[in-house]
Coordinates of C-alpha atoms in Angstrom, one line a residue:
Chain A
M10 CA 139.0 -164.7 -9.9
F11 CA 141.7 -164.9 -8.1
D12 CA 142.0 -168.2 -7.0
D13 CA 145.6 -168.8 -7.6
L14 CA 146.5 -165.6 -5.1
R15 CA 144.7 -166.7 -1.7
D16 CA 148.0 -167.9 -0.6
L17 CA 149.5 -164.5 -0.9
Y18 CA 146.4 -161.6 -0.5
Q19 CA 144.9 -164.1 2.4
E20 CA 141.8 -161.9 3.7
V21 CA 143.8 -160.5 7.0
I22 CA 146.3 -158.9 5.1
F23 CA 143.3 -156.9 2.7
D24 CA 142.3 -156.1 6.6
H25 CA 145.9 -154.6 7.5
N26 CA 145.6 -152.8 4.5
R27 CA 142.4 -151.0 4.6
N28 CA 143.0 -150.5 8.2
P29 CA 146.6 -150.4 9.2
R30 CA 147.4 -150.2 13.0
N31 CA 149.2 -148.5 14.9
F32 CA 149.0 -146.1 12.0
R33 CA 150.2 -142.6 13.2
E34 CA 153.5 -140.3 14.4
M35 CA 154.8 -140.5 17.5
P36 CA 156.3 -136.8 18.4
N37 CA 158.3 -138.7 21.4
A38 CA 159.1 -141.4 19.9
D39 CA 163.2 -143.2 21.1
R40 CA 163.7 -144.9 17.6
K41 CA 162.7 -143.4 13.9
V42 CA 164.1 -145.0 11.5
E43 CA 162.6 -144.8 7.2
G44 CA 162.5 -147.8 5.2
F45 CA 162.1 -146.7 1.6
N46 CA 162.2 -149.1 -2.3
P47 CA 162.4 -146.7 -5.0
L48 CA 162.2 -149.1 -7.7
C49 CA 158.7 -149.9 -6.3
G50 CA 158.2 -146.6 -4.5
D51 CA 156.6 -148.3 -0.9
R52 CA 157.4 -146.6 1.6
L53 CA 157.3 -146.2 5.3
T54 CA 158.8 -144.0 8.4
L55 CA 159.0 -147.1 11.6
F56 CA 158.5 -145.2 15.5
L57 CA 159.4 -147.0 18.4
K58 CA 159.0 -146.0 22.3
M59 CA 161.7 -147.8 24.3
Q60 CA 162.1 -148.5 27.9
G61 CA 165.3 -149.8 28.7
D62 CA 165.4 -152.9 26.1
V63 CA 161.4 -153.7 25.8
I64 CA 159.4 -151.8 23.2
T65 CA 156.9 -150.0 24.9
D66 CA 155.5 -148.9 22.3
A67 CA 155.5 -149.1 17.8
S68 CA 153.7 -147.4 15.2
F69 CA 154.4 -146.1 11.4
Q70 CA 153.4 -143.7 8.7
G71 CA 153.5 -144.3 4.7
S72 CA 152.4 -145.6 1.8
G73 CA 153.4 -148.9 -0.2
C74 CA 151.5 -152.1 -1.6
A75 CA 149.2 -154.2 0.7
I76 CA 152.2 -156.7 1.6
S77 CA 154.2 -154.8 2.7
T78 CA 151.3 -152.2 4.5
A79 CA 150.3 -155.3 5.9
S80 CA 153.3 -156.5 7.1
V81 CA 154.4 -153.6 9.0
S82 CA 151.0 -152.6 10.4
L83 CA 151.4 -156.9 11.9
M84 CA 155.0 -156.1 12.7
T85 CA 153.8 -152.8 15.4
E86 CA 150.9 -155.0 16.7
I87 CA 153.2 -158.4 17.3
I88 CA 156.3 -156.6 18.9
K89 CA 154.4 -154.2 21.2
D90 CA 156.1 -155.2 24.6
K91 CA 158.7 -156.9 23.1
T92 CA 162.5 -157.3 24.4
E93 CA 165.0 -156.4 22.0
A94 CA 166.6 -160.1 21.9
E95 CA 162.9 -160.9 21.2
A96 CA 162.1 -158.6 18.4
D97 CA 165.2 -159.7 16.6
A98 CA 164.1 -163.7 16.9
L99 CA 161.4 -163.1 15.4
F100 CA 163.3 -161.0 12.4
Q101 CA 164.8 -163.8 12.1
Q102 CA 162.3 -166.0 12.1
F103 CA 160.0 -163.7 9.5
H104 CA 163.0 -163.6 7.5
A105 CA 163.4 -167.4 7.2
M106 CA 159.7 -168.0 6.5
T107 CA 159.4 -165.7 3.6
T108 CA 162.8 -166.4 2.0
G109 CA 161.9 -170.4 2.0
K110 CA 164.5 -171.3 4.4
G111 CA 161.9 -171.4 7.0
D112 CA 159.7 -174.5 8.4
D113 CA 156.2 -175.4 10.3
A114 CA 157.9 -174.8 13.7
N115 CA 159.0 -171.3 12.4
L116 CA 155.4 -171.2 11.2
E117 CA 154.0 -171.1 14.2
A118 CA 156.8 -169.4 16.3
V119 CA 155.4 -166.3 14.1
G120 CA 151.9 -166.7 15.2
K121 CA 149.9 -164.1 13.4
L122 CA 152.8 -163.1 10.4
A123 CA 152.3 -166.3 9.0
V124 CA 149.5 -164.8 7.0
L125 CA 152.7 -163.9 5.0
A126 CA 154.5 -167.2 4.3
G127 CA 153.0 -166.8 0.6
V128 CA 155.5 -164.3 -0.6
R129 CA 157.8 -167.3 -0.7
E130 CA 156.4 -168.3 -4.1
Y131 CA 156.5 -164.5 -5.1
P132 CA 160.5 -163.7 -5.4
A133 CA 159.7 -160.0 -6.6
R134 CA 157.1 -159.4 -3.4
V135 CA 159.2 -160.8 -0.6
K136 CA 161.0 -157.4 -0.4
C137 CA 157.6 -155.9 0.0
A138 CA 157.2 -158.2 3.2
T139 CA 160.8 -157.8 4.6
L140 CA 161.1 -153.4 4.5
A141 CA 159.0 -152.9 7.7
W142 CA 161.4 -155.6 9.6
H143 CA 164.9 -154.3 7.8
T144 CA 163.7 -151.0 9.5
L145 CA 163.0 -152.6 12.7
D146 CA 166.2 -154.4 12.8
A147 CA 168.1 -150.9 11.6
A148 CA 165.7 -149.1 14.2
L149 CA 167.1 -151.6 16.8
K150 CA 170.8 -151.4 16.2
N151 CA 170.1 -147.4 16.3
Q152 CA 171.0 -146.9 13.2
Q153 CA 169.6 -143.5 11.5
Q154 CA 170.0 -143.8 7.8
A155 CA 166.9 -144.9 5.4
V156 CA 166.7 -148.9 4.9
S157 CA 166.1 -150.7 1.8
T158 CA 165.0 -154.1 0.5
E159 CA 165.6 -154.0 -2.8
Chain B
M30 CA 140.1 -152.6 -37.8
S31 CA 138.0 -155.2 -39.7
T32 CA 140.5 -155.6 -42.8
F33 CA 144.1 -154.9 -40.1
P34 CA 144.6 -158.8 -40.3
V35 CA 145.4 -159.5 -36.4
E36 CA 144.5 -162.7 -36.5
Q37 CA 147.2 -163.7 -38.8
I38 CA 149.6 -161.7 -37.4
R39 CA 148.9 -163.3 -33.7
A40 CA 149.7 -166.6 -35.6
D41 CA 153.2 -165.3 -36.5
F42 CA 154.6 -164.7 -32.8
P43 CA 154.9 -168.4 -31.1
I44 CA 154.7 -166.8 -27.7
L45 CA 151.5 -165.6 -27.7
A46 CA 150.5 -169.4 -27.5
E47 CA 151.9 -169.7 -24.3
R48 CA 149.7 -170.1 -20.9
I49 CA 151.0 -168.1 -17.7
R50 CA 149.6 -169.1 -14.4
N51 CA 147.2 -171.8 -16.7
K52 CA 145.6 -168.6 -18.6
P53 CA 146.5 -167.4 -22.0
L54 CA 149.0 -164.6 -22.3
I55 CA 147.8 -161.6 -22.4
Y56 CA 150.7 -159.3 -23.3
F57 CA 150.3 -155.9 -22.7
D58 CA 154.3 -154.7 -22.1
N59 CA 155.1 -153.8 -25.6
A60 CA 157.1 -150.8 -24.2
A61 CA 159.6 -152.3 -21.9
T62 CA 159.9 -154.9 -24.5
C63 CA 157.8 -156.5 -27.4
H64 CA 157.8 -160.6 -28.6
K65 CA 159.3 -161.1 -31.8
P66 CA 157.3 -162.8 -34.9
Q67 CA 158.7 -166.4 -36.2
A68 CA 160.2 -164.9 -39.5
V69 CA 162.9 -162.7 -36.7
I70 CA 163.2 -166.3 -34.9
D71 CA 163.9 -168.1 -38.1
S72 CA 166.6 -165.4 -39.1
L73 CA 168.6 -166.2 -36.1
V74 CA 168.2 -169.6 -36.9
H75 CA 169.1 -169.5 -41.0
V76 CA 172.1 -166.7 -39.5
Y77 CA 173.8 -169.3 -37.3
S78 CA 172.9 -172.4 -39.5
H79 CA 173.8 -171.2 -43.0
E80 CA 175.9 -167.8 -42.7
Y81 CA 177.5 -167.1 -39.9
A82 CA 181.3 -165.6 -40.0
N83 CA 182.9 -162.5 -38.6
V84 CA 181.8 -159.6 -40.4
H85 CA 184.4 -157.1 -42.7
R86 CA 187.3 -159.1 -42.4
G87 CA 187.8 -162.6 -43.8
V88 CA 188.3 -163.0 -47.3
H89 CA 186.5 -166.5 -47.3
T90 CA 183.1 -166.8 -48.9
L91 CA 181.2 -167.4 -46.0
S92 CA 182.1 -164.3 -44.0
Q93 CA 181.4 -162.3 -47.6
R94 CA 178.0 -163.5 -47.4
T95 CA 177.7 -162.6 -43.7
S96 CA 178.7 -159.3 -44.7
E97 CA 176.7 -158.6 -47.3
K98 CA 173.5 -159.8 -45.2
F99 CA 174.8 -157.8 -42.5
E100 CA 175.1 -154.4 -44.8
L101 CA 171.6 -155.2 -46.4
A102 CA 170.3 -154.7 -42.7
R103 CA 171.9 -151.2 -42.3
E104 CA 170.4 -150.5 -45.4
K105 CA 167.1 -151.3 -44.7
V106 CA 167.3 -149.5 -41.8
Q107 CA 168.1 -146.4 -43.7
H108 CA 165.4 -146.9 -45.7
F109 CA 163.3 -147.3 -42.6
I110 CA 163.9 -143.8 -41.3
N111 CA 164.7 -142.2 -44.6
A112 CA 168.1 -141.4 -44.1
A113 CA 170.5 -139.8 -46.9
S114 CA 173.0 -142.3 -46.3
D115 CA 174.1 -145.8 -44.3
K116 CA 176.8 -144.2 -43.6
E117 CA 174.9 -142.4 -41.4
I118 CA 173.3 -145.4 -39.4
I119 CA 175.9 -146.6 -36.4
F120 CA 174.7 -149.9 -35.2
V121 CA 174.5 -150.0 -31.2
R122 CA 173.6 -152.1 -28.5
G123 CA 170.3 -150.2 -27.9
A124 CA 169.0 -146.5 -27.8
T125 CA 170.3 -146.2 -24.1
E126 CA 174.2 -146.9 -25.6
A127 CA 173.1 -144.1 -28.5
I128 CA 172.8 -141.8 -26.4
N129 CA 175.4 -143.0 -24.6
L130 CA 177.8 -142.7 -27.5
V131 CA 176.8 -139.2 -28.5
A132 CA 177.2 -137.7 -25.4
Q133 CA 180.9 -139.1 -24.7
T134 CA 182.2 -138.3 -28.4
F135 CA 179.6 -135.4 -29.5
G136 CA 179.5 -134.2 -25.7
K137 CA 182.6 -134.7 -24.3
A138 CA 183.7 -132.8 -27.6
N139 CA 181.9 -129.6 -27.9
F140 CA 180.9 -129.1 -24.0
K141 CA 182.3 -127.0 -21.7
A142 CA 181.4 -125.7 -18.4
G143 CA 178.3 -123.5 -18.2
D144 CA 176.9 -125.2 -21.6
E145 CA 173.3 -126.0 -21.1
I146 CA 171.8 -129.3 -22.5
L147 CA 168.2 -129.1 -22.9
I148 CA 165.6 -132.2 -21.7
S149 CA 162.5 -132.7 -21.2
A150 CA 160.3 -133.6 -17.9
M151 CA 158.9 -136.9 -19.1
E152 CA 162.4 -138.0 -20.4
H153 CA 163.4 -141.8 -19.4
H154 CA 166.1 -142.1 -17.3
A155 CA 168.4 -142.9 -20.3
N156 CA 167.7 -139.5 -21.5
I157 CA 168.1 -138.1 -18.3
V158 CA 171.6 -140.0 -16.4
P159 CA 173.7 -139.9 -20.1
W160 CA 173.4 -136.3 -20.4
Q161 CA 173.7 -135.8 -15.9
M162 CA 177.1 -137.8 -16.2
L163 CA 178.5 -135.3 -19.1
C164 CA 177.6 -132.5 -17.1
Q165 CA 179.5 -133.7 -13.9
E166 CA 182.7 -134.3 -16.2
T167 CA 182.6 -131.1 -18.3
G168 CA 181.0 -128.3 -16.0
A169 CA 177.8 -128.4 -18.1
I170 CA 174.2 -127.5 -17.0
L171 CA 171.5 -130.2 -17.3
K172 CA 168.4 -128.0 -18.3
V173 CA 164.3 -128.9 -18.2
L174 CA 161.5 -128.2 -20.4
P175 CA 158.6 -128.8 -18.3
M176 CA 155.2 -130.6 -19.2
D177 CA 151.5 -130.1 -17.4
H178 CA 149.3 -132.4 -15.9
Q179 CA 147.7 -133.8 -19.0
G180 CA 151.7 -134.6 -19.6
E181 CA 151.8 -131.9 -22.3
L182 CA 154.8 -129.9 -23.2
I183 CA 154.8 -126.5 -22.1
L184 CA 156.0 -125.5 -25.4
A185 CA 155.5 -121.8 -24.8
E186 CA 158.8 -122.4 -22.0
L187 CA 161.2 -123.4 -24.7
D188 CA 161.9 -119.9 -26.7
A189 CA 163.3 -119.1 -23.3
L190 CA 164.7 -122.1 -22.4
L191 CA 166.9 -122.4 -26.0
T192 CA 169.7 -120.0 -25.3
D193 CA 173.4 -119.3 -27.1
K194 CA 174.3 -121.7 -24.4
T195 CA 172.2 -124.8 -25.5
K196 CA 174.5 -127.5 -27.4
L197 CA 172.1 -129.7 -27.8
F198 CA 168.6 -130.4 -27.2
A199 CA 167.4 -133.9 -26.6
I200 CA 164.0 -135.4 -26.1
T201 CA 161.7 -137.6 -26.5
Q202 CA 159.0 -138.6 -29.6
M203 CA 157.1 -140.6 -27.2
S204 CA 157.1 -140.6 -23.7
N205 CA 157.2 -144.6 -22.5
A206 CA 155.9 -143.6 -19.5
L207 CA 152.8 -141.5 -20.3
G208 CA 152.2 -142.4 -24.0
T209 CA 152.3 -138.1 -24.9
V210 CA 153.6 -138.2 -28.6
N211 CA 155.5 -134.7 -29.0
P212 CA 155.6 -132.8 -31.9
V213 CA 159.6 -132.9 -32.3
K214 CA 159.3 -131.7 -35.8
Q215 CA 158.2 -128.6 -34.6
L216 CA 160.7 -128.7 -31.5
I217 CA 164.0 -129.5 -34.5
A218 CA 162.7 -126.2 -36.4
Q219 CA 163.1 -124.3 -33.0
A220 CA 165.8 -125.3 -31.5
H221 CA 167.5 -125.0 -35.7
A222 CA 166.6 -121.5 -35.3
K223 CA 168.9 -120.9 -33.1
N224 CA 171.5 -123.2 -34.3
I225 CA 170.9 -125.6 -31.7
P226 CA 171.5 -129.7 -32.6
V227 CA 168.7 -131.7 -31.3
L228 CA 168.3 -135.7 -30.2
V229 CA 165.3 -137.2 -31.2
D230 CA 164.6 -140.4 -28.8
A231 CA 162.7 -142.3 -30.8
A232 CA 162.9 -145.6 -28.6
Q233 CA 159.8 -145.9 -27.9
S234 CA 158.1 -144.0 -31.3
T235 CA 159.4 -146.4 -34.2
P236 CA 157.0 -149.3 -33.6
H237 CA 154.1 -147.5 -33.5
M238 CA 154.3 -144.8 -36.2
L239 CA 156.3 -143.3 -39.3
I240 CA 159.6 -142.1 -39.2
D241 CA 161.7 -139.8 -41.8
V242 CA 164.6 -138.1 -40.3
Q243 CA 165.0 -136.0 -43.3
D244 CA 161.8 -134.7 -43.0
L245 CA 162.2 -134.2 -39.2
E246 CA 165.8 -132.7 -40.1
C247 CA 167.3 -134.3 -36.4
D248 CA 170.6 -134.6 -36.2
F249 CA 170.5 -137.3 -34.1
L250 CA 168.1 -140.3 -34.2
V251 CA 168.2 -143.5 -31.4
F252 CA 165.8 -146.6 -31.2
S253 CA 165.9 -149.9 -30.0
G254 CA 165.6 -153.0 -31.8
H255 CA 163.7 -155.2 -29.1
K256 CA 161.3 -152.5 -29.2
L257 CA 160.6 -153.4 -32.7
Y258 CA 160.1 -156.7 -32.9
A259 CA 164.0 -157.1 -33.4
P260 CA 166.2 -159.1 -30.9
S261 CA 167.2 -157.9 -27.7
G262 CA 171.0 -156.2 -28.2
I263 CA 171.0 -154.3 -31.6
G264 CA 170.3 -150.6 -32.1
V265 CA 170.4 -147.8 -34.4
L266 CA 172.1 -144.1 -33.7
Y267 CA 171.3 -142.3 -36.3
G268 CA 173.4 -139.0 -36.8
K269 CA 173.6 -136.4 -39.4
Q270 CA 177.1 -137.7 -42.0
K271 CA 178.4 -134.2 -41.7
I272 CA 177.9 -134.7 -37.6
L273 CA 179.0 -137.6 -37.3
E274 CA 182.6 -137.1 -39.4
A275 CA 183.5 -134.1 -36.8
M276 CA 183.1 -136.6 -33.6
P277 CA 185.3 -138.3 -32.3
P278 CA 185.7 -142.0 -32.5
Y279 CA 183.2 -143.8 -29.6
Q280 CA 185.1 -147.3 -28.4
G281 CA 189.0 -147.7 -30.2
G282 CA 189.4 -151.6 -31.3
G283 CA 189.2 -153.9 -34.2
D284 CA 187.1 -152.6 -37.6
M285 CA 186.9 -149.1 -36.2
I286 CA 190.1 -148.6 -37.7
R287 CA 191.8 -148.1 -40.9
K288 CA 195.9 -148.7 -40.0
V289 CA 197.2 -149.4 -36.3
T290 CA 200.9 -149.0 -35.5
F291 CA 202.4 -148.4 -31.5
T292 CA 202.8 -144.3 -32.3
E293 CA 199.5 -143.9 -34.1
T294 CA 196.0 -145.3 -35.3
D295 CA 193.8 -143.6 -38.3
Y296 CA 190.5 -144.5 -37.7
N297 CA 188.1 -145.8 -40.4
S298 CA 185.4 -144.0 -42.3
L299 CA 181.9 -143.8 -41.7
P300 CA 179.9 -145.7 -40.3
Y301 CA 182.5 -148.0 -39.0
K302 CA 184.7 -145.6 -36.8
F303 CA 181.4 -146.3 -34.4
E304 CA 181.6 -149.9 -34.4
A305 CA 184.4 -151.3 -32.4
G306 CA 184.5 -155.0 -31.7
T307 CA 182.0 -157.7 -33.4
P308 CA 179.3 -156.4 -33.4
S309 CA 176.0 -158.3 -32.3
I310 CA 175.7 -160.0 -35.8
A311 CA 172.9 -162.2 -36.4
D312 CA 170.8 -159.5 -34.4
T313 CA 171.3 -157.0 -36.4
I314 CA 170.4 -159.0 -39.8
A315 CA 167.0 -160.1 -38.2
L316 CA 166.8 -156.6 -37.3
G317 CA 166.5 -156.1 -41.2
T318 CA 164.1 -158.8 -41.1
A319 CA 161.8 -157.3 -38.1
I320 CA 162.2 -154.1 -40.7
D321 CA 160.5 -156.3 -43.0
Y322 CA 158.1 -157.8 -41.2
I323 CA 156.3 -154.5 -40.4
Q324 CA 156.5 -152.7 -43.3
H325 CA 154.8 -155.7 -45.1
I326 CA 151.9 -155.2 -42.9
G327 CA 152.3 -151.2 -43.0
M328 CA 153.5 -148.9 -40.8
A329 CA 150.1 -146.9 -41.4
N330 CA 148.3 -149.4 -40.7
I331 CA 149.6 -150.6 -37.3
A332 CA 149.3 -147.1 -36.6
A333 CA 145.9 -147.0 -37.9
Y334 CA 144.8 -150.4 -35.6
E335 CA 146.9 -149.5 -32.1
A336 CA 144.9 -146.0 -31.9
E337 CA 141.5 -147.9 -32.1
L338 CA 143.1 -149.6 -29.7
L339 CA 144.4 -147.2 -26.6
E340 CA 140.8 -145.2 -28.0
Y341 CA 138.9 -148.3 -26.9
A342 CA 141.1 -148.9 -23.9
T343 CA 140.8 -145.5 -22.8
E344 CA 137.2 -145.6 -23.2
Q345 CA 136.6 -148.5 -20.4
A346 CA 139.2 -147.4 -18.3
Q347 CA 137.6 -143.9 -17.7
A348 CA 134.6 -145.4 -16.9
I349 CA 135.9 -147.3 -13.5
N350 CA 135.4 -145.9 -10.8
G351 CA 138.6 -144.7 -8.5
L352 CA 140.8 -145.5 -11.7
R353 CA 142.9 -142.2 -13.0
I354 CA 144.5 -142.3 -16.6
I355 CA 148.0 -140.6 -16.2
G356 CA 148.8 -138.9 -18.9
T357 CA 146.1 -137.8 -21.5
A358 CA 147.9 -135.9 -23.5
K359 CA 145.6 -134.8 -27.1
E360 CA 148.4 -136.6 -29.3
K361 CA 149.3 -140.5 -27.5
G362 CA 150.5 -143.3 -28.8
A363 CA 149.3 -147.1 -27.6
I364 CA 150.1 -146.6 -23.6
L365 CA 147.6 -146.7 -20.8
S366 CA 149.7 -145.8 -17.4
F367 CA 147.2 -145.5 -14.7
T368 CA 146.4 -145.3 -11.0
L369 CA 144.2 -146.9 -8.5
D370 CA 142.6 -145.4 -5.4
R371 CA 143.9 -147.2 -2.4
I372 CA 145.1 -150.0 -4.6
H373 CA 149.2 -149.6 -5.0
P374 CA 149.9 -150.8 -8.8
H375 CA 152.3 -153.8 -7.6
D376 CA 149.6 -155.5 -6.4
I377 CA 147.6 -154.3 -9.3
G378 CA 150.7 -156.4 -11.1
T379 CA 150.8 -159.1 -9.1
M380 CA 146.5 -159.9 -9.6
L381 CA 146.6 -159.2 -13.2
D382 CA 149.5 -161.9 -13.7
S383 CA 147.0 -164.1 -12.1
L384 CA 144.5 -163.8 -15.0
G385 CA 147.8 -164.3 -17.1
I386 CA 148.0 -160.5 -17.8
A387 CA 151.2 -159.0 -18.1
I388 CA 151.8 -155.3 -17.7
R389 CA 154.0 -153.2 -16.0
A390 CA 153.7 -152.0 -12.4
G391 CA 156.6 -149.9 -11.3
H392 CA 158.2 -145.8 -12.2
H393 CA 159.3 -147.0 -15.5
C394 CA 162.6 -145.8 -15.5
A395 CA 160.8 -142.2 -15.8
M396 CA 161.3 -141.4 -12.1
P397 CA 160.6 -137.7 -12.2
V398 CA 157.5 -138.0 -14.2
M399 CA 156.6 -139.7 -11.0
D400 CA 157.1 -137.0 -9.0
F401 CA 155.5 -134.7 -11.0
F402 CA 152.1 -137.1 -10.3
E403 CA 152.5 -137.3 -6.9
V404 CA 152.3 -140.8 -7.6
P405 CA 155.3 -143.5 -6.0
A406 CA 154.2 -145.9 -9.1
T407 CA 151.9 -146.7 -12.1
A408 CA 150.8 -149.8 -13.4
R409 CA 150.8 -149.5 -17.4
A410 CA 149.4 -151.1 -20.2
S411 CA 151.3 -150.9 -23.6
F412 CA 149.9 -151.9 -26.7
A413 CA 150.9 -153.7 -29.8
M414 CA 149.6 -154.0 -33.2
Y415 CA 148.8 -158.3 -32.3
N416 CA 146.6 -157.1 -29.3
T417 CA 143.0 -157.2 -29.5
K418 CA 139.9 -155.2 -28.4
A419 CA 138.8 -158.4 -26.8
E420 CA 142.1 -159.0 -24.8
I421 CA 141.3 -155.2 -23.0
D422 CA 138.1 -157.0 -22.3
V423 CA 139.4 -159.1 -20.0
L424 CA 142.0 -156.5 -18.8
M425 CA 139.0 -154.6 -18.0
Q426 CA 137.0 -157.1 -16.2
G427 CA 140.1 -158.0 -14.3
I428 CA 140.7 -154.4 -12.6
Q429 CA 137.1 -154.6 -11.7
S430 CA 137.2 -157.5 -9.8
L431 CA 140.9 -156.9 -8.5
I432 CA 138.5 -153.2 -7.0
E433 CA 136.4 -155.7 -5.7
V434 CA 139.2 -157.6 -3.8
F435 CA 140.6 -154.8 -2.3
G436 CA 137.0 -153.5 -0.9

């Protein structure tokens, strides 16, 4: 029935929405930033554990649509054990991919995150996919205030 | 229901023939804005083709012709809401501007620090924020009449909230987020017993029910054309003549003056005192056409048909596992607001869109309502006279299918 939506809602997205990875509070987190889109109601808190400039653990809590939940769940998996510079490079590639500025080379670079490339055909939903990454960007820059992509 | 000419009505709305994502459009976002019958579209074309000039100033024939049509629209609005005089009909851009007008003129002139403005827990942001802004300017205090979990006002608390400090009670006749229809006549009587004026936000109710401002005895009533099958950019402020006459003007400019020198200005009489500048001429005339269209079908017939649509949709929705209806008041207009377990309204909106179904997903400009029901957003299907039970069937099948897909 929803054949047209297969590019947007891939099975991986449903899977991460049903069973979000790293969905837990991190009491001893080094970084903690909130991402909140008040217009649609997507809300997440991102926790990072750092060792030097390496992200040794990442987790989140919150609620949102399938796109935002899958995006933050996938992100917490992929950024683990990455340096800040590597995570930032992924953010740039992810941003290019979801806003339609990326090419196929970028798609390979982002690996598993490529399942979210479909949002670029749905301008109203890009902000759902990018909320997690803008929250990460704020966390890496050690900013405290809540982030929004609306 | 069998007598309601829905197929004939559908044929009057050209946009209903559109295809969305290769499916027939099913438009259930009528509470946000509704579509326009051919008569209204033709009216706009006719005005610009045959009777367009500026109003109220030219001696030339075309201007006089336009002015007559413009004022005829005012009379149509007057009769539509049964106002005592056409002087009580002020044309504005929409309900939002009408409320801002009252806040910035009536409110600023009459409210001082410590005074109270009473609204309700189910108001649209348009009936919250203008009062908050006024409170910041004047030091007045905003009070809120609470509601219960059916989405009904807690009327037992009203008397205590109408105090000797209350300067205005501003209340919606029909909630855009919940569909609740409030007993405004009773509320107005209660406020008037304490000499408190009442503003009724009828933006959501005007397309669905007969409104008689003299019967209600409301002091102000506001609505928008675009929810009433008329163009966007035109709306109405109704006010009792005595109150409007005592109010300072809103915006300054042409049309609202009688005489201007550099030392002083005499303001024009009602309704022009509140209509500075060139109005939205063609849209106003087309609003009159929309009212003709509605009255031709008959508001009582529309209300009865929409009530059947809502009842049908509610029964079907209640049968879906995991669907929660937000807003279950006994008196409801044709709005079905709902959430699904573990599926965010934006996912519902995107998935239904792929089936050609337009619903609203979000907070419906009523964030305090979302907070009260502890949901980030809802999905909302809102019905109009051109919707059908067959379309509701497609919606319900779509909801069932997306629940399966999400698993």
